[in-house]
Amino acid sequence: EDTSTQSQTDVLIIGAGPSGLMAAYWMARYGVDARIIDNRDTKVFLGHADGLRARTLELFDSMGFQHRVIQEGSISTEANIWVPGPQGNIIRQAQIDIFRVDESPFHNTRLNQGRIERFILDSIREHSDLDVERSVIADSLEYDEELSNDPNSYPITVKVRVLGEDDSNPPCGQEIENGSEAADNVLNRSNLLPDDWADLAPRKKPRKTQVETIKAKYLIGCDGAHSWTRKQLDIPVEGSNTDHIWGVIDVIPLSDFPDIRRVSVVNNAAGTILVIPRERGLVRFYVPVQTCEAGATERFDRSKITLELIRARMQAILAPFTFDFKECSWWTVYQVGQRIAAQSTKDNRIFLAGDAVHTHSPKMGLGMNMSMQDGFNVGWKIALAVAGTLKPEVLETYASERHPLAEMLLDFDRHWSPIFTDRKPGAKASDMALIAGRFEDFADGWKVFYPASSLVRKAEDNAEFAFARHMIPGERVRPVKLRNHADGGTQWTTRVLESDGRFRILVLAGDIRNPMQRQRLETLTRGLAGQSGSNISPLSRYLEIPGRFKSPVDVLTIHTSPWKEVEFFDFPEILRPFDPVKGWAYDKIWCDDACMFDRYCDGTAYEKWGVDRVLGALVIVRPDQYIGWVGELGDVEELTQHLDGILVKKSATGEFDQAL
Ligand code: FAD
């Protein structure tokens, strides 16, 4: 009996780990026809990655669920260094602050990957009926290069196996998480939160394994370190396994070590461990278990490493403090691979994201963050291109923006890892500070260094723009807290700038009590409405996002007049439009004024952004929360030119403009 079926989809995502789910989020937000498959039976529940950088939390805020992470996670604000003391003991050598008060409302937080996947999955469901198809394995890939220039074609053919009850082959692609057997032994309802219970039961499988042939316009390979997609495309990887082999355990520690609930590095003659406090009383330990010949490229025999061996190593390194545990929720052993794929796209039709592009040591907690940010970057671009609203050539910016970061990540890891495993104590604190200093902005995600492109208009020589000195195109909007003009409530910009799929024009209106400034604001709004000389309105000029938004461009106003001295209705109507069902758009006018009840809302947004409080400025924020363009308040024409390079214009008849 032939069970093979054929189907087509606009976007196929292979792999539902952190990077695949972030890409899928955008498919859900834009409502595009997409599928996401994964060879595993269920999502991840325990262990795996657990470090969230503050920048990732900023993105989660724009997606609407950072509060769930804050509620469940454990925040780390400092790192402690322990070294051998004079009497064979270990002593605390340094306490290093690992947060910057002014940079972000969020701090580095620890929470297991399974919970992060839960939150993204819930968010996807909130916006569409896209769901992960599990126990589905991608088996073969064909790509027709000749079709690559036609955005409406389906150049990709993937054969997948939908596993049935009859299939006894274990799913492939799980080598790196080789602690999963350990996890399975303890996986039960009692150590999961109730909203994960439904996912615990493996899904009902068809009686017989089925083969499906899926034709797709775009493919995103988010299939992890051993990426199947990358191998099908014959994309080489550079780098190798390192000689560092680590045990990783998530346990409830029984110990008198004073920093057991603080991030710490402990070095002594027996080795170096990393202590990472986690949610629900857990602590994660990274423990070196074996050193291969330097430069070894073969994978080592992990079956020799047991939980008991890791426990004994921990006890030796923490001595004379005590260490033991009764509860271990997850453990694994792995050999760190430092590798980077030579490219992250094929013709801008097939893309690789996350661990499929870069692998490195997990000790700095960057892998999941970088992977999610890859998925976030590629997802909105593909979804908006499929919707017909984004010019397909903009897809080139995925590789030009993310690949250099993958290279930086590897560079960072190569500098960091040796310091971590090097046992010479004296150098530690200063070396760590040096490396932390050099990579701080990058590691925390404050700077992403996106270069000039159709999406990012830089000033000549990468200089600052005088009218918005700290709004740097290609970087994030530095988060600030603002007051909603209509109700006076406060909100961080990370939430105000919701990742709903639209480009956002920030009208930094300045002080509208000033008559000259009011005049300028009115000139600007005539420009936005298409009533000025050029007769073009950037708000109605581009194709809609079908089923979601009439315009892919939204407007948000932030002014500096004292909250009590101007009225919502003082602002021109185009900045606070009226909807016959929902009424006035009260969420569109915000105020940079100090607020008595909320000390974070201190009226310093313009100062932090380097913008004149009277004259204001104009800024375009991309759907993924990065700054694309900055200009003076009156620069509507230039702003529109910038968007013309990105978005597809409606033709005079309202149809697709073929002569782009
Ligand atoms: P993955 O999470 O690997 O997801 C890939 C998915 O694709 C898998 O579900 C796989 O089953 C599926 N797949 C593969 N092949 C196929 C196929 N042919 N067909 C269908 N599906 C397929 N990162 C951090 O940021 N912070 C940390 O603290 C941290 N700690 C870590 C600790 C450990 C022990 C490990 C192992 C990793 C850690 N990482 C950490 C790294 C982090 O887990 C990864 O960087 C992250 O999971 C990568 O996400 P991804 O979506 O790219 O890939």
XYZ file of C-alpha atoms in Angstrom, residues 210-530:
321
model
C 4.081 7.529 6.134
C 6.162 9.362 3.605
C 5.182 12.873 2.603
C 6.704 14.996 -0.118
C 6.563 18.664 0.810
C 7.233 21.394 -1.736
C 8.233 24.713 -0.208
C 9.125 28.234 -1.283
C 11.542 28.667 1.616
C 13.263 26.282 3.993
C 14.808 27.138 7.363
C 17.163 24.495 8.748
C 17.037 24.911 12.532
C 18.110 21.346 13.060
C 20.915 21.754 15.549
C 24.628 21.052 15.748
C 24.502 18.010 13.459
C 22.278 19.846 11.007
C 20.759 17.521 8.462
C 19.924 20.479 6.192
C 23.525 21.694 6.226
C 24.745 18.245 5.248
C 22.239 17.993 2.367
C 23.568 21.268 1.019
C 27.170 20.123 1.417
C 27.994 23.260 3.369
C 31.332 22.619 5.062
C 31.975 23.420 8.714
C 35.221 24.898 9.920
C 36.678 24.074 13.331
C 36.806 20.932 15.406
C 35.931 19.264 18.647
C 37.975 20.710 21.452
C 39.768 18.667 24.078
C 37.337 19.740 26.770
C 34.863 17.175 27.998
C 32.366 18.272 30.554
C 29.839 16.711 32.818
C 26.734 18.834 33.364
C 24.409 18.174 36.283
C 21.214 19.853 37.464
C 20.828 18.928 41.136
C 19.468 20.156 44.453
C 22.833 20.536 46.221
C 23.524 19.526 49.814
C 26.580 21.654 50.519
C 28.134 24.128 52.944
C 29.898 26.031 50.157
C 28.749 29.628 50.814
C 28.292 30.625 47.149
C 26.260 27.592 46.168
C 23.349 29.889 45.175
C 25.590 32.413 43.382
C 27.232 32.162 39.980
C 30.795 31.068 40.743
C 33.913 29.731 39.121
C 35.902 27.483 41.440
C 39.494 26.661 40.522
C 41.786 24.398 42.393
C 44.381 21.788 41.636
C 41.676 19.187 41.050
C 40.056 21.252 38.287
C 37.657 24.105 37.545
C 33.901 24.048 37.941
C 31.159 26.497 37.149
C 28.281 26.917 39.602
C 25.022 28.248 38.126
C 22.029 28.684 40.454
C 18.753 27.864 38.803
C 15.001 27.865 39.278
C 13.205 25.710 41.868
C 16.234 25.216 44.102
C 18.286 23.585 41.356
C 21.918 24.386 40.714
C 23.712 23.516 37.507
C 27.363 22.492 37.661
C 29.745 22.254 34.736
C 32.459 19.797 35.700
C 35.509 18.856 33.630
C 35.640 15.081 33.489
C 38.339 14.155 31.061
C 40.973 15.799 28.917
C 41.747 14.240 25.544
C 44.910 14.641 23.612
C 45.083 18.308 22.658
C 43.482 18.910 19.275
C 41.590 15.611 19.327
C 38.883 15.579 16.711
C 37.331 12.204 17.476
C 34.377 12.057 19.815
C 35.282 10.406 23.067
C 33.633 7.408 24.711
C 31.015 8.991 26.921
C 29.773 5.706 28.311
C 32.732 5.753 30.700
C 31.393 8.837 32.442
C 28.831 8.216 35.155
C 26.877 10.417 37.503
C 28.914 8.973 40.366
C 32.143 10.016 38.673
C 30.843 13.579 38.250
C 29.751 13.645 41.908
C 33.238 12.549 43.004
C 34.900 15.216 40.823
C 32.640 17.863 42.340
C 33.520 16.748 45.860
C 37.244 16.880 45.078
C 37.082 20.373 43.572
C 34.873 21.923 46.262
C 36.819 20.374 49.179
C 37.170 21.168 52.023
C 33.535 22.294 51.638
C 31.023 19.468 51.553
C 29.042 18.521 48.476
C 26.420 15.895 47.731
C 22.908 15.563 46.292
C 19.939 13.233 46.458
C 17.911 14.783 43.629
C 19.315 15.083 40.132
C 16.801 16.342 37.566
C 19.073 15.979 34.516
C 22.651 15.328 33.590
C 24.728 14.900 30.494
C 28.273 14.665 29.228
C 29.557 16.384 26.165
C 32.610 17.310 24.235
C 32.699 20.966 23.254
C 32.808 21.503 19.499
C 33.878 24.890 18.201
C 32.561 25.001 14.662
C 31.070 27.409 12.198
C 29.331 26.655 8.908
C 30.975 28.273 5.897
C 27.686 29.899 4.908
C 24.228 30.291 6.376
C 22.127 30.419 3.223
C 21.729 28.871 -0.193
C 20.432 31.440 -2.697
C 18.369 33.085 0.036
C 15.813 30.306 -0.367
C 17.291 27.880 2.159
C 18.618 29.216 5.446
C 20.455 27.740 8.398
C 19.953 29.138 11.896
C 21.184 28.470 15.422
C 23.458 25.550 16.247
C 23.231 24.489 12.595
C 25.563 27.443 11.917
C 27.639 27.699 15.091
C 28.560 25.501 18.030
C 30.778 26.392 20.926
C 31.065 25.840 24.650
C 27.864 26.458 26.614
C 29.651 28.035 29.559
C 28.955 31.640 28.637
C 25.305 30.812 28.098
C 25.279 32.227 24.596
C 24.218 29.303 22.401
C 20.506 29.410 22.992
C 20.490 33.206 22.947
C 22.348 33.457 19.659
C 20.226 30.687 18.184
C 16.994 32.385 19.129
C 18.241 35.682 17.778
C 19.142 33.976 14.484
C 15.627 32.562 14.246
C 14.167 35.950 15.154
C 16.215 37.661 12.447
C 15.465 35.264 9.609
C 11.843 34.565 10.579
C 10.288 37.983 10.080
C 12.123 38.534 6.829
C 10.963 35.283 5.252
C 7.422 35.666 6.565
C 7.105 39.217 5.249
C 8.629 38.198 1.903
C 6.126 35.342 1.613
C 3.323 37.751 2.482
C 4.472 39.687 -0.590
C 5.238 42.843 1.392
C 9.032 42.616 1.668
C 11.302 42.836 -1.353
C 12.906 39.392 -1.674
C 16.403 40.861 -2.032
C 16.207 42.041 1.594
C 16.630 38.380 2.549
C 20.337 38.836 1.810
C 20.597 40.739 5.072
C 20.139 37.562 7.106
C 23.602 36.342 6.183
C 25.191 39.792 6.196
C 23.821 40.529 9.681
C 24.096 37.187 11.449
C 27.096 35.436 9.952
C 29.689 37.935 11.218
C 28.160 37.508 14.672
C 28.616 33.747 14.458
C 32.282 34.449 13.715
C 32.527 36.787 16.705
C 30.888 34.159 18.864
C 33.504 31.589 17.935
C 36.265 34.101 18.514
C 34.803 34.902 21.913
C 34.528 31.238 22.790
C 38.085 30.478 21.765
C 39.323 33.240 24.067
C 37.058 32.289 26.895
C 37.303 28.517 26.967
C 41.060 28.248 27.589
C 40.817 30.661 30.496
C 38.114 28.561 31.901
C 39.960 25.315 31.679
C 43.409 26.712 32.371
C 44.328 25.850 35.931
C 46.787 28.644 36.643
C 44.890 30.535 39.303
C 46.624 33.934 39.419
C 45.545 34.985 35.939
C 41.887 34.264 36.336
C 40.188 37.399 37.585
C 42.152 39.814 35.427
C 41.826 37.671 32.309
C 38.135 37.304 32.859
C 37.739 41.041 33.302
C 39.731 41.657 30.129
C 37.689 39.300 28.048
C 34.447 40.396 29.624
C 35.357 44.005 28.809
C 36.201 43.257 25.214
C 33.087 41.263 24.494
C 30.660 42.646 27.022
C 28.467 44.620 24.623
C 28.399 41.754 22.200
C 27.823 38.975 24.731
C 25.024 40.835 26.447
C 23.478 41.645 23.099
C 23.603 45.405 23.622
C 25.467 45.737 20.346
C 24.853 43.520 17.357
C 26.951 45.453 14.828
C 24.479 44.998 11.957
C 26.171 46.618 8.942
C 24.712 49.077 6.419
C 22.167 47.468 4.061
C 18.736 48.099 2.588
C 17.448 47.695 6.163
C 20.062 49.823 7.904
C 21.002 53.318 6.794
C 24.276 54.247 8.516
C 25.820 57.705 8.673
C 29.025 58.198 6.705
C 32.018 56.656 8.487
C 29.543 55.121 10.923
C 29.358 58.500 12.670
C 26.509 59.392 15.023
C 23.541 61.305 13.682
C 23.575 64.673 15.455
C 19.810 64.705 16.007
C 19.709 61.251 17.682
C 23.236 60.560 18.834
C 22.543 57.327 20.686
C 20.028 55.903 18.259
C 22.492 53.953 16.146
C 21.093 52.347 12.998
C 21.774 48.610 13.131
C 21.572 48.553 16.945
C 18.717 48.128 19.394
C 16.593 50.916 20.837
C 17.978 51.392 24.297
C 15.081 50.535 26.617
C 13.513 53.354 28.592
C 10.327 53.647 30.580
C 7.633 55.987 29.270
C 4.234 57.256 30.378
C 1.222 56.496 28.297
C -0.346 59.863 27.592
C -3.950 58.726 27.788
C -3.897 56.830 31.088
C -0.628 57.900 32.731
C 0.537 54.287 33.233
C 4.178 53.435 32.644
C 5.696 50.891 30.293
C 9.140 49.894 29.049
C 9.766 50.573 25.373
C 10.607 46.893 24.913
C 6.897 46.199 25.488
C 5.580 49.324 23.772
C 7.471 48.338 20.626
C 5.592 45.074 20.316
C 6.946 42.514 17.852
C 3.711 42.397 15.899
C 5.356 42.367 12.486
C 5.231 46.041 11.525
C 7.922 48.602 10.937
C 7.460 51.448 13.348
C 8.018 55.138 12.739
C 8.910 56.727 16.070
C 7.818 60.333 15.974
C 9.981 61.881 18.685
C 7.800 64.971 18.725
C 9.815 67.011 21.224
C 8.008 69.664 23.260
C 4.751 70.533 21.536
C 4.076 73.466 23.902
C 6.616 75.319 21.789
C 4.658 76.966 18.901
C 7.492 76.469 16.393
C 7.699 72.805 17.301
C 3.958 72.411 16.992
C 4.269 73.849 13.519
C 6.960 71.351 12.641
C 4.844 68.497 13.972
C 1.944 69.597 11.806
C 4.206 69.754 8.743
C 5.414 66.254 9.555
C 1.925 64.858 9.913
C 0.903 66.400 6.573
C 3.891 64.548 5.125
C 2.851 61.285 6.782
C -0.651 61.755 5.400
C 0.672 62.338 1.883
